[in-house]
XYZ file of C-alpha atoms in Angstrom:
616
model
C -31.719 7.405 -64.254
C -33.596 4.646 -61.964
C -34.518 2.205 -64.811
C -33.652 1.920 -68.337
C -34.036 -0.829 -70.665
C -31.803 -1.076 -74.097
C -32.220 -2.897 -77.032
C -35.253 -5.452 -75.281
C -36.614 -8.062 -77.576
C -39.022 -10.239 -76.261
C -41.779 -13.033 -77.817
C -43.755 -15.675 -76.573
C -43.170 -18.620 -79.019
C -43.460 -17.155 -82.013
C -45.322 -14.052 -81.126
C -43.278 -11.135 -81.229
C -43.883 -8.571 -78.162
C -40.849 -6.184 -78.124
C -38.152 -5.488 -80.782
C -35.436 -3.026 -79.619
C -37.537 -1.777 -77.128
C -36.134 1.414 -75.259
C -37.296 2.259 -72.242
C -36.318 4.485 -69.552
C -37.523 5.615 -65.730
C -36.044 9.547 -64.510
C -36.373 10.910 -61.277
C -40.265 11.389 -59.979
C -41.612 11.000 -63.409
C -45.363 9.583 -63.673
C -45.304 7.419 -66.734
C -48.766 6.059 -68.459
C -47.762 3.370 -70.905
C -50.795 3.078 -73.568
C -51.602 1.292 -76.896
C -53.954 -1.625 -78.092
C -54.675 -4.442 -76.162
C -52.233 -6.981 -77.000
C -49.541 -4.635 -77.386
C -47.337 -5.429 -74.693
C -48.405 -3.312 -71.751
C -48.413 -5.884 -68.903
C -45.758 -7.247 -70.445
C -43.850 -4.634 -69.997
C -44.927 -3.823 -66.270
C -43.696 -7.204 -65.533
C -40.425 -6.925 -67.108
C -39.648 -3.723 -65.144
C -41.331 -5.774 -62.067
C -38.758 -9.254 -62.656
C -41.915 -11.397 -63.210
C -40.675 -12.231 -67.072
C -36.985 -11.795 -68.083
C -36.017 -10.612 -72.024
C -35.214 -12.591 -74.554
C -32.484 -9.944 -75.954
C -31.151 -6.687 -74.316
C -30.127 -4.922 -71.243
C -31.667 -3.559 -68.109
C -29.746 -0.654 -65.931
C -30.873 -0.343 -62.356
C -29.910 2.294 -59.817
C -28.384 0.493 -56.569
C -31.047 -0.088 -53.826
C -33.696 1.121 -56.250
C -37.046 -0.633 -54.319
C -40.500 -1.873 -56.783
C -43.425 -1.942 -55.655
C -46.472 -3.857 -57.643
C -49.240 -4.688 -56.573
C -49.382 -8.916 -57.868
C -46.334 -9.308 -55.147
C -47.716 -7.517 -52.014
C -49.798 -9.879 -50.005
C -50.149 -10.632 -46.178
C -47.488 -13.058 -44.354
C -50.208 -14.098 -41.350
C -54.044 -13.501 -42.237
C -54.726 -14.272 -38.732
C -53.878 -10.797 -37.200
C -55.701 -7.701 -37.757
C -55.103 -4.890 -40.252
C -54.381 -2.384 -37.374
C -51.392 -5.474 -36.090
C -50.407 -6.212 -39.900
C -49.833 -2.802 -40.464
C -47.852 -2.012 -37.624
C -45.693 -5.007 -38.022
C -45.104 -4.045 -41.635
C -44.149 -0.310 -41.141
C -42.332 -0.906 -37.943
C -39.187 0.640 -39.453
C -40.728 3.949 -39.603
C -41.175 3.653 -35.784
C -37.908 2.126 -35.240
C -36.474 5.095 -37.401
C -38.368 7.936 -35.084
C -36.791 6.366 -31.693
C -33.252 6.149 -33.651
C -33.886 10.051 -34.156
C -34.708 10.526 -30.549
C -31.323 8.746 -29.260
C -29.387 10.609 -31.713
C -31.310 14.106 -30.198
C -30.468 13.119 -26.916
C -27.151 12.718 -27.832
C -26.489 15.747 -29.568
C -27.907 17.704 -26.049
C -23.923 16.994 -24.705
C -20.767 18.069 -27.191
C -21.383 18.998 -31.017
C -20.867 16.453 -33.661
C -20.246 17.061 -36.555
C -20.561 13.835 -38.228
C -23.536 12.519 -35.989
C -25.313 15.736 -36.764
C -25.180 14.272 -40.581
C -25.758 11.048 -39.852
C -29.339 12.434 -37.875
C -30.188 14.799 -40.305
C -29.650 11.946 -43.402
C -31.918 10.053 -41.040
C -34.157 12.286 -40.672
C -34.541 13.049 -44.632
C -34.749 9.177 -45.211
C -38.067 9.029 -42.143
C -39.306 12.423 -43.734
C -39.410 10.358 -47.376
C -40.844 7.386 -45.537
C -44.115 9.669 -44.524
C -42.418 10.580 -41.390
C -44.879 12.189 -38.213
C -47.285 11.823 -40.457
C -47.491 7.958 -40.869
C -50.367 7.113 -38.468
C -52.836 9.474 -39.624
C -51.796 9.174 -43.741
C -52.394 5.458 -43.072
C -55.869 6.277 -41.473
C -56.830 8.046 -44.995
C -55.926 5.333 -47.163
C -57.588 2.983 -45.345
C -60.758 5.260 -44.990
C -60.261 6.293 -48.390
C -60.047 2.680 -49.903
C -63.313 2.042 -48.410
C -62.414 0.985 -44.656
C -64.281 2.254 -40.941
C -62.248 2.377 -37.948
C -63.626 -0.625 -36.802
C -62.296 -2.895 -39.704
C -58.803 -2.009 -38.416
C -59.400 -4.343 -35.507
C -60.720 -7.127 -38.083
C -58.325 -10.469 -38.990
C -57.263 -9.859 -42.317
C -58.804 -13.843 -43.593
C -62.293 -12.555 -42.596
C -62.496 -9.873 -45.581
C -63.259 -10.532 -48.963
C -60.945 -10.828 -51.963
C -61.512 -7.515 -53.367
C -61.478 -5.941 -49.634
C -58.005 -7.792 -49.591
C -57.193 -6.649 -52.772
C -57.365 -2.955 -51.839
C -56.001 -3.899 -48.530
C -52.643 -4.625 -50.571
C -53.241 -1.537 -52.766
C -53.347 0.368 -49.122
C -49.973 -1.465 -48.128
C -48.378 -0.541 -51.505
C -49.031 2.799 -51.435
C -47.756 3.459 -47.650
C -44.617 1.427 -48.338
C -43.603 4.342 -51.449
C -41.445 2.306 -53.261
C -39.198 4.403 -55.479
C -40.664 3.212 -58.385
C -44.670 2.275 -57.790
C -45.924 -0.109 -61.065
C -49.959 -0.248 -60.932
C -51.653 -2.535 -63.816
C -55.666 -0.535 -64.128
C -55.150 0.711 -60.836
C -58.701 2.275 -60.714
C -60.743 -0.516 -61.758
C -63.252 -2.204 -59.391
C -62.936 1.770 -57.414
C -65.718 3.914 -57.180
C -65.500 7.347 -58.466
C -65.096 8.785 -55.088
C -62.160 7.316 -54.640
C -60.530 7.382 -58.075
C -60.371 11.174 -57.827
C -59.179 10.482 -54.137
C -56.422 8.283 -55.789
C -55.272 10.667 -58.279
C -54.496 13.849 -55.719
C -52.581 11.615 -54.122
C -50.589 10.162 -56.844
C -49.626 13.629 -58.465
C -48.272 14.291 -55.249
C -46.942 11.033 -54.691
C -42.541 11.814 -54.410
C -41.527 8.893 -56.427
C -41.602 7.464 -59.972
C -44.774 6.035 -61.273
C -45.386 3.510 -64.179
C -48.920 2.815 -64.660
C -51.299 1.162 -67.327
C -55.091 2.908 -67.416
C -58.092 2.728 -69.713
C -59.183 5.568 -67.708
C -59.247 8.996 -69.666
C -59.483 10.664 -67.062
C -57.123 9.291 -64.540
C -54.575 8.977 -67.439
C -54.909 13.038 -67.906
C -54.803 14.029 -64.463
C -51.761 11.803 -63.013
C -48.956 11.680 -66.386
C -46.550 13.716 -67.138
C -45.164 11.129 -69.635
C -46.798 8.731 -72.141
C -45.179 6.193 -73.439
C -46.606 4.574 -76.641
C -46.320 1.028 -77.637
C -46.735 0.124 -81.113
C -45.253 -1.629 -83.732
C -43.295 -3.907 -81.455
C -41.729 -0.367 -80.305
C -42.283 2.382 -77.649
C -42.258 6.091 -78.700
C -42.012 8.379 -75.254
C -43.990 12.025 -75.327
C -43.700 14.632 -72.906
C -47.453 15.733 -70.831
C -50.443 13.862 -70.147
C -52.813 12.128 -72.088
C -54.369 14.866 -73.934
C -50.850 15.996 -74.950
C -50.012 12.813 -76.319
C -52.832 12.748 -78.046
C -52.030 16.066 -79.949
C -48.383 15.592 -80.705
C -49.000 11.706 -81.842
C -51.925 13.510 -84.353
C -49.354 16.021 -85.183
C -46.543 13.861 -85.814
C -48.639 11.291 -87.581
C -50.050 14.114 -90.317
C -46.056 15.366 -90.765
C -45.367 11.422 -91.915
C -48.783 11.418 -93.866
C -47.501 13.990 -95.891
C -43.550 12.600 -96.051
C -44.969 9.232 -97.105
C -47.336 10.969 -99.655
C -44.816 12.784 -101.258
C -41.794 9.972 -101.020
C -44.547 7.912 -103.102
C -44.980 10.242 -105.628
C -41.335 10.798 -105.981
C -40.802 6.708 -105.979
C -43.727 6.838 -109.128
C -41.855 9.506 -110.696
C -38.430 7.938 -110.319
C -40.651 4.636 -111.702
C -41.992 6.036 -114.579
C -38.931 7.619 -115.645
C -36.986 4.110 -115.465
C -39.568 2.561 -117.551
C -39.519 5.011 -120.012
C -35.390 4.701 -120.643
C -34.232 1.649 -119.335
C -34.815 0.147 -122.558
C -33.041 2.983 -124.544
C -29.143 2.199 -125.168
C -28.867 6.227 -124.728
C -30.449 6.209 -121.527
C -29.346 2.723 -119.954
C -26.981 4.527 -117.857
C -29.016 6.991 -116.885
C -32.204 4.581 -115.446
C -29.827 2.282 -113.703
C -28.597 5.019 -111.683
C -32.208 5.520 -110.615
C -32.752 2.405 -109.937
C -29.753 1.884 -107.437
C -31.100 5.334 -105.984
C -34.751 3.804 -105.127
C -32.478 0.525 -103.787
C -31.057 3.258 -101.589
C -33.914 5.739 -100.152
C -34.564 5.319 -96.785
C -38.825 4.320 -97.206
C -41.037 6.376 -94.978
C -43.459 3.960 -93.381
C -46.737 4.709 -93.694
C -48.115 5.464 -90.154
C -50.832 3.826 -88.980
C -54.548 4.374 -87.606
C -55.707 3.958 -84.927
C -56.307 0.231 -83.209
C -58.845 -1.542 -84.895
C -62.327 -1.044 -82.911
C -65.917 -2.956 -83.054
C -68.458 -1.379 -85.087
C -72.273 -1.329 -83.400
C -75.221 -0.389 -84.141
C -77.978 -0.143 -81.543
C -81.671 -0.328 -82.534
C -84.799 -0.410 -80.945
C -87.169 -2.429 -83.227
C -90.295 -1.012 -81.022
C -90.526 2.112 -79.731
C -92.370 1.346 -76.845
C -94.340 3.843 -74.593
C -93.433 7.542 -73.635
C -93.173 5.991 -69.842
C -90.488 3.351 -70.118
C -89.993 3.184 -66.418
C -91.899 3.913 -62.842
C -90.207 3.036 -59.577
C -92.525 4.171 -56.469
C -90.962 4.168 -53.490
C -88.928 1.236 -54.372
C -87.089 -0.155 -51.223
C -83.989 -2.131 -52.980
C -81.631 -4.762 -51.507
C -81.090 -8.081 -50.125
C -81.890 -9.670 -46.480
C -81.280 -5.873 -45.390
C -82.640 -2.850 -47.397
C -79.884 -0.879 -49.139
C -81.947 2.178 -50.619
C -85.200 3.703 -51.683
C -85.911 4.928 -54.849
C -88.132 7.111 -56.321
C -87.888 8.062 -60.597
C -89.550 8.191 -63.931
C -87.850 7.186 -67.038
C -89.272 8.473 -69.829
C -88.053 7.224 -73.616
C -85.167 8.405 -74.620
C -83.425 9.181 -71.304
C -79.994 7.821 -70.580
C -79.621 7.733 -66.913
C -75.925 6.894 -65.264
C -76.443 5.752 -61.674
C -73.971 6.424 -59.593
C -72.337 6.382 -56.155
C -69.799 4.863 -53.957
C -69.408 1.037 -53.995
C -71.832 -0.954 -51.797
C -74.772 1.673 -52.293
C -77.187 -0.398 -54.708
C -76.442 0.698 -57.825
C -76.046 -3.230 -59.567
C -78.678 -4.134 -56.920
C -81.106 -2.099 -58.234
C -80.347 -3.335 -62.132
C -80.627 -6.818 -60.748
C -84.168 -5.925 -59.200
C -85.567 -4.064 -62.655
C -84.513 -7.109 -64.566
C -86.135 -9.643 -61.804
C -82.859 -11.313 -60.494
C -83.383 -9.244 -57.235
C -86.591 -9.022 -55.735
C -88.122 -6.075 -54.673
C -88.552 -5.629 -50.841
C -90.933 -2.951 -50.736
C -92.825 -0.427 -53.311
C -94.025 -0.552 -57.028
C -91.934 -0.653 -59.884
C -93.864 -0.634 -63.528
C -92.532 -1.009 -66.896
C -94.441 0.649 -69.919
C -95.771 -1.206 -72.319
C -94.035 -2.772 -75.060
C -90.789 -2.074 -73.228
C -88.200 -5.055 -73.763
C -85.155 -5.270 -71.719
C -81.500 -5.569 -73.129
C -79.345 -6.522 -70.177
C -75.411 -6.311 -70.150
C -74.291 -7.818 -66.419
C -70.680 -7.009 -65.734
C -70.343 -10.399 -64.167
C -71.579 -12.361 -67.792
C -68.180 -11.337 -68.720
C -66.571 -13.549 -66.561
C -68.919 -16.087 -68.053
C -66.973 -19.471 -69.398
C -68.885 -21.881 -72.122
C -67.461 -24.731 -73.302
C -69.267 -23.441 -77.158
C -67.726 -21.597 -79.823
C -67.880 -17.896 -80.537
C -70.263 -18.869 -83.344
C -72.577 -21.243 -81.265
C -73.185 -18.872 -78.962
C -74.522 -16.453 -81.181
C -76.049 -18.925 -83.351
C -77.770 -20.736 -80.296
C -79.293 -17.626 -79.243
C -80.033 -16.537 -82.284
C -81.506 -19.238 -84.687
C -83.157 -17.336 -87.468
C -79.935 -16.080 -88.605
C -77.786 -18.084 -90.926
C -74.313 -18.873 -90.793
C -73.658 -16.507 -93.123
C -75.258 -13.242 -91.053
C -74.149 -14.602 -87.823
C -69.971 -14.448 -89.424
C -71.064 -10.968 -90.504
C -71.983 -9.564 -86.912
C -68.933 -11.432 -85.369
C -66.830 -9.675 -87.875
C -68.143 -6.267 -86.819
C -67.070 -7.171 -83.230
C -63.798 -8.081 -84.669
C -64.130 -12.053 -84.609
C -62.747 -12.929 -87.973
C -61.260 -15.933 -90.026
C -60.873 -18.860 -87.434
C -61.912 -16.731 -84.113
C -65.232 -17.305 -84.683
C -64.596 -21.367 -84.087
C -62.394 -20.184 -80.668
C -63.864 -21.409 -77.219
C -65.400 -19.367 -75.421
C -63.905 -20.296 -72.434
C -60.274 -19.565 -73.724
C -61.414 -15.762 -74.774
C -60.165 -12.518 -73.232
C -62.028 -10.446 -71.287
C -62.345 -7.468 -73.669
C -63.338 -10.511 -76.601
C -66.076 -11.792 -74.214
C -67.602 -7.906 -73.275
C -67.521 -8.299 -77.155
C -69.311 -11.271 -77.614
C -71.918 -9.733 -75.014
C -72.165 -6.624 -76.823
C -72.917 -8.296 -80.141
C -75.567 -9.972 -78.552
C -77.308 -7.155 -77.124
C -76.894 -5.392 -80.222
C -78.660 -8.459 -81.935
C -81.656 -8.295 -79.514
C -82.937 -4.787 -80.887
C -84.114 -3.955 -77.240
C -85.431 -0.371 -76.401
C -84.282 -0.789 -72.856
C -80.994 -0.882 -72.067
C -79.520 -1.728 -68.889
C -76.178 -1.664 -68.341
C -73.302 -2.516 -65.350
C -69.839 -1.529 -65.954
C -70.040 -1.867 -70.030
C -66.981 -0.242 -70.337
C -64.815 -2.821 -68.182
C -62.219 -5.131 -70.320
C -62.520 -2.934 -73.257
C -59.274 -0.578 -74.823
C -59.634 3.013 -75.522
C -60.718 2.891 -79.039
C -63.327 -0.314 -77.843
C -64.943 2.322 -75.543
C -64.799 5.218 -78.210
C -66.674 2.640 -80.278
C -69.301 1.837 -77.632
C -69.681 5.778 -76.766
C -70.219 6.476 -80.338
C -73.175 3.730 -81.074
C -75.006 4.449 -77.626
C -75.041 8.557 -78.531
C -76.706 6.930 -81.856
C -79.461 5.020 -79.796
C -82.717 6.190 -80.330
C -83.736 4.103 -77.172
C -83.757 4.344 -73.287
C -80.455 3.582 -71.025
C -79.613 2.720 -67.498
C -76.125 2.234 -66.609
C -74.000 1.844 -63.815
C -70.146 3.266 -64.933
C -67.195 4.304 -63.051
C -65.470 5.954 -66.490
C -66.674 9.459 -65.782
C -65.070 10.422 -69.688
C -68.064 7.531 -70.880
C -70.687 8.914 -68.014
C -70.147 12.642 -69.398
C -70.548 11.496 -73.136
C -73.496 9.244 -72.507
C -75.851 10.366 -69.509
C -78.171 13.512 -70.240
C -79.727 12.485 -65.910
C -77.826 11.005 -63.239
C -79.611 8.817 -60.269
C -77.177 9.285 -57.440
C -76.696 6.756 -54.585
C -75.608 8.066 -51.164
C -76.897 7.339 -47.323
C -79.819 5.032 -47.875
C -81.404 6.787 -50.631
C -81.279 7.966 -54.249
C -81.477 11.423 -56.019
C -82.805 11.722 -59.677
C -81.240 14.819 -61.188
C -83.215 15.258 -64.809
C -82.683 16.318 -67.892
C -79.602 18.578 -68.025
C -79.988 19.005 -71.697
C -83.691 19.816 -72.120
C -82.651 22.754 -69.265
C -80.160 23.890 -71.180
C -82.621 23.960 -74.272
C -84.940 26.154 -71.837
C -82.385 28.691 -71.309
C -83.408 32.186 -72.691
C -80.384 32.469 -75.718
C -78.753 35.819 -77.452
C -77.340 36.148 -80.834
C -74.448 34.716 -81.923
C -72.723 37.961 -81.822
C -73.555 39.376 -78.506
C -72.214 35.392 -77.363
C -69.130 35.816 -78.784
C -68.666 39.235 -77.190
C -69.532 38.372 -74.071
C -67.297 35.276 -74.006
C -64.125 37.493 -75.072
C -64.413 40.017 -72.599
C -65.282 37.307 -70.253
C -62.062 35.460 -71.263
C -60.062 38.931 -71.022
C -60.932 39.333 -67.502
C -60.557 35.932 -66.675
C -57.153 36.007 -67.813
C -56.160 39.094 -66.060
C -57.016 37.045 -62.940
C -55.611 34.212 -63.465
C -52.256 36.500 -64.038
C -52.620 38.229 -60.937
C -53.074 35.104 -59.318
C -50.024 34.004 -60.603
C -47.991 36.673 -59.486
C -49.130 36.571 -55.797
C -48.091 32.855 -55.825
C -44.871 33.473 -57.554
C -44.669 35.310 -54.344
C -45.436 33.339 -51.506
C -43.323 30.416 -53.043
C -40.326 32.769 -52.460
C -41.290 33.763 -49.857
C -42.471 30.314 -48.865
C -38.558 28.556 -50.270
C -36.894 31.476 -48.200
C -38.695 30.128 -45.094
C -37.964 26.978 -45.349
C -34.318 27.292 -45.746
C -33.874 29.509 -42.866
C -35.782 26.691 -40.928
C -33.501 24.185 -42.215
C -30.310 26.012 -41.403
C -31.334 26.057 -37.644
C -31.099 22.656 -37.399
C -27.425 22.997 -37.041
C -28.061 25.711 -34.123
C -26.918 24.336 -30.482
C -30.196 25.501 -29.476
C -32.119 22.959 -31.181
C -29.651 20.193 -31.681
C -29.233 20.086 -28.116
C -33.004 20.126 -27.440
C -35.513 17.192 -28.816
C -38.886 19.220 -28.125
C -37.397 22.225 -30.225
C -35.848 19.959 -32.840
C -39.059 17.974 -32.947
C -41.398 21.309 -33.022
C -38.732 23.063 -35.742
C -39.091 19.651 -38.307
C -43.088 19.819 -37.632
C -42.344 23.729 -39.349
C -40.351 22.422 -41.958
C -42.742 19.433 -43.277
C -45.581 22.283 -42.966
C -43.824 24.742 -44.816
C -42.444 21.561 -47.251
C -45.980 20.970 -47.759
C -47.498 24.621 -48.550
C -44.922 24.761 -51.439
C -45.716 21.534 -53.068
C -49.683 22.762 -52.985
C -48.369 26.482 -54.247
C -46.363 24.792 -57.151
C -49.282 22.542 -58.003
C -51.668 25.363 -58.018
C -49.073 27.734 -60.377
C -48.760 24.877 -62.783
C -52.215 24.797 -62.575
C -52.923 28.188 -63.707
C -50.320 28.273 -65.921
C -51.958 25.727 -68.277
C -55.012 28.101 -68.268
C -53.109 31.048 -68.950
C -51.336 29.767 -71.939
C -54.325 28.089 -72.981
C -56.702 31.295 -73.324
């Protein structure tokens, strides 16, 4: 056990975050820690992290245990490079590979028994730390993060704050603290790299606690949810898709103990009232009633988080042609791509691409915040724009939540303006709260309900999805499939992108591919009967599964034969051969972390395809 937290209680003034809370950190386990916003999730992070203490309760934690979180990693001296701070930083793992070439050199002369420990302790320790490979895993997460060779040789004050930001994400990562803590690790990352981030965090050989909104990421990396709710966490064993299915499962089984405790409790209730008047009976209902004073109560389990309700209209349809863009040269003082498309009503296009491409650039230019450099851009007629800027929800106004509806929307009395608030979950004495004192997710809200107000047939949207909860997004995903009108968006949720887009506009290298309608293609398709489908997709499945089993076996195989290997290689290292000789010692550890490495990818890919075997 590396962490474990007993009988936690903790508020803030009289708001009640954690009541008994039990929580607990094993081995390499990768932990997602969901439920509503407000539920305690940062709070948590930060009580495992020593940023807040508990009110009530105790914390266990393994001797020389090291945290790593991202708020407390920063930069000593921004006046040296990244290649310098880096260097400085991980100088231990250097300092550890010379320690292992005096102890080689000494083990050339007379065995030792207990320095030949001590080296090969060391050597596990420098093999944990990332080892040979140090330099050139460094190199990846700094390319990877979204850094060129030449930024290495940069002073760290000259980058930006979200360069420096991943800068310290880069740092956190190398430095593989035994337990890792990331708080929406993959926002403000393009897509690219999320799906870079996750390989490497499966594989990653420590414990991982992480909070996501991303249903994706959250599916791919956990192998352990842990559920907050109620003041309470309940753990569950998979990922995110698992958790989903056994909290559904176990939610029915108490649906139907609470249903039939009541009807007991009525029962019980009726009979009481029917006796307890009755000198005969008198004994007979107060011994019922001391047995409903006794029964343990089922609690009624609850839905899911509460979630905005909108509706999306176009008042005017507009023209077939919402959108033209002619050899459209975007950017600012230098061009960042050109762009060629048609949008035609009822497409909903999700642009996409790395960071730094053009994708907000280009929303900026169709809505006229950006101007065009070169090319022709026309809008059809009767086409009115409906524009959601990811940066609006930083926005701070010294107004109410009611005046700033009511201020941009006038004709609506106070009455109508409550009622819209109250669909975006702004109810009783929220609608008089600042705006500037409002959360993130309640000011993507506030934005939301606006555009939703404006009836637009255009919508353009940049990162809609950012600030809001699961169930916020579900909501938002299940009004824009209802939208009979046109969308542009920019998204880095690929679970939203896939629900939403039927096109894609790609970003990449100076330019910008339109891939069209992947539904009206499908719709093209020549079709069969619903029989001869069916057929074809069993026997299809049949084989499939055959291969998948035979695929199985052969790496069943190789990992034994693979495990075999490396234990044969490990047991030379106590050969005079190689203790005595550094080159062979070195080359015969290069075998094992290869060999190491093979089985990790062979076990990876078995799990893989064992989930698809007992899945058919």
């Amino acid at each position: 056990m590396l962490y474990q937290i007993s009988q936690g209680t903790k508020s803030f003034g009289s708001q009640l975050i954690f009541k008994q809370l039990q929580f607990e950190i094993r081995g390499n386990e990768k932990i997602a820690v969901v439920g509503p916003n407000g539920s305690g999730k940062t709070t948590l992070l930060k009580i495992i992290a020593g940023d807040i203490d508990l009110d009530e309760g105790v914390i266990h934690r393994s001797n020389q245990v090291r945290l790593g979180v991202l708020s407390q990693t920063s930069f000593a001296d921004e006046e040296i490079s990244v290649e310098a701070t880096f260097s400085e930083e991980f100088a231990y793992i250097h300092k550890m590979q010379e320690q292992l070439e005096i102890m080689h050199v000494a083990l050339q002369g007379e065995h030792d028994e207990k320095l030949l420990y001590q080296y090969d302790a060391l050597l596990h320790a420098f093999e944990m730390a990332g080892g040979y490979t140090f330099d050139s895993e460094m190199k990846t997460v700094l390319t990877k993060m979204g850094f060129v060779e030449a930024d290495l040789l940069r002073p760290i004050k000259t980058f930006s704050g979200g360069q420096k930001t991943r800068l310290a994400f880069a740092k956190l990562l190398l430095s593989k603290p035994d337990i890792l803590l990331l708080d929406e690790p993959t926002n403000h990352l393009d897509i690219s790299t999320i799906e870079w981030l996750e390989g490497y965090l499966i594989y990653y050989p420590k414990a991982i606690v992480f909070v996501s909104h991303d249903r994706y990421f959250l599916d791919k990396v956990a192998n352990t949810v842990v559920d907050i709710d109620g003041y309470k966490t309940t753990r569950y064993t998979g990922n995110y898709s698992s958790y989903l299915h056994q909290r559904n499962t176990n939610q029915e089984k108490q649906l139907s103990a609470y249903n039939r405790q009541q009807k007991d409790i009525e029962r019980l209730e009726a009979l009481i009232e029917k006796f307890r008047y009755k000198r005969s009976k008198a004994a007979f209902a107060q011994s019922k009633i001391k047995y409903l004073q006794r029964m343990e109560k089922v609690e009624k389990p609850k839905g899911e988080g509460r979630s905005f309700a909108a509706n999306f209209i176009a008042k005017i349809r507009g023209a077939k042609d919402v959108l033209i863009l002619d050899q459209c040269v975007i950017g600012y003082d230098q061009p960042l791509a050109k762009v060629s498309m048609q949008i035609l009503r009822g497409d909903k296009v999700a642009i996409m691409g790395d960071n730094g491409t053009g994708k907000s650039t280009l929303l900026k230019t169709i809505v006229g915040q950006v101007p065009l450099l070169l090319g022709e851009m026309m809008l059809g007629h009767q086409i009115e724009i409906g524009y959601f800027d990811q940066d609006h929800a930083q926005f701070s106004s010294e107004k109410t939540v009611l005046e700033e509806i009511w201020d941009d929307f006038p004709d609506l009395d106070k009455t109508q303006v409550r009622t819209v608030l109250g669909r975006f979950l702004f109810s009783g004495d929220d609608v008089f709260k600042s705006v500037a004192v409002c959360s993130g997710g309640e000011r993507v809200r506030l934005l939301l309900a606006k555009l939703m107000l404006k009836q637009a047939n255009l919508l353009i949207l940049d990162e809609p999805t950012n600030h809001l909860d699961i169930p916020g997004k579900e909501a938002l995903e299940a009004a824009l499939a209802g939208y009979e009108g046109t969308i542009l968006f920019v998204s880095h949720d690929r679970y939203f992108i896939e629900k939403i887009a039927t096109s894609r506009l790609v970003f990449e290298q100076g330019s910008a591919t339109y891939y069209p309608l992947n539904v009206e293609q499908k719709k093209s398709e020549p079709t069969i009967s619903v029989k001869e489908e069916q057929k074809v997709e069993r026997l299809a499945q049949v084989k499939q599964k055959k291969d998948l089993v035979k695929e199985l076996t052969r790496i069943e195989k190789q990992i034994t034969e693979s495990e075999e290997k490396l234990e044969g290689l490990r047991e030379k290292r106590f050969e005079p051969e190689y203790y005595h000789d550094y080159q062979k010692m070195k080359d015969l550890d290069d075998q094992i972390d290869e060999v190491h490495n093979s089985i990790a990818h062979l076990i990876a890919r078995w799990e893989e395809l064992q989930e698809h075997v007992e899945g058919k």
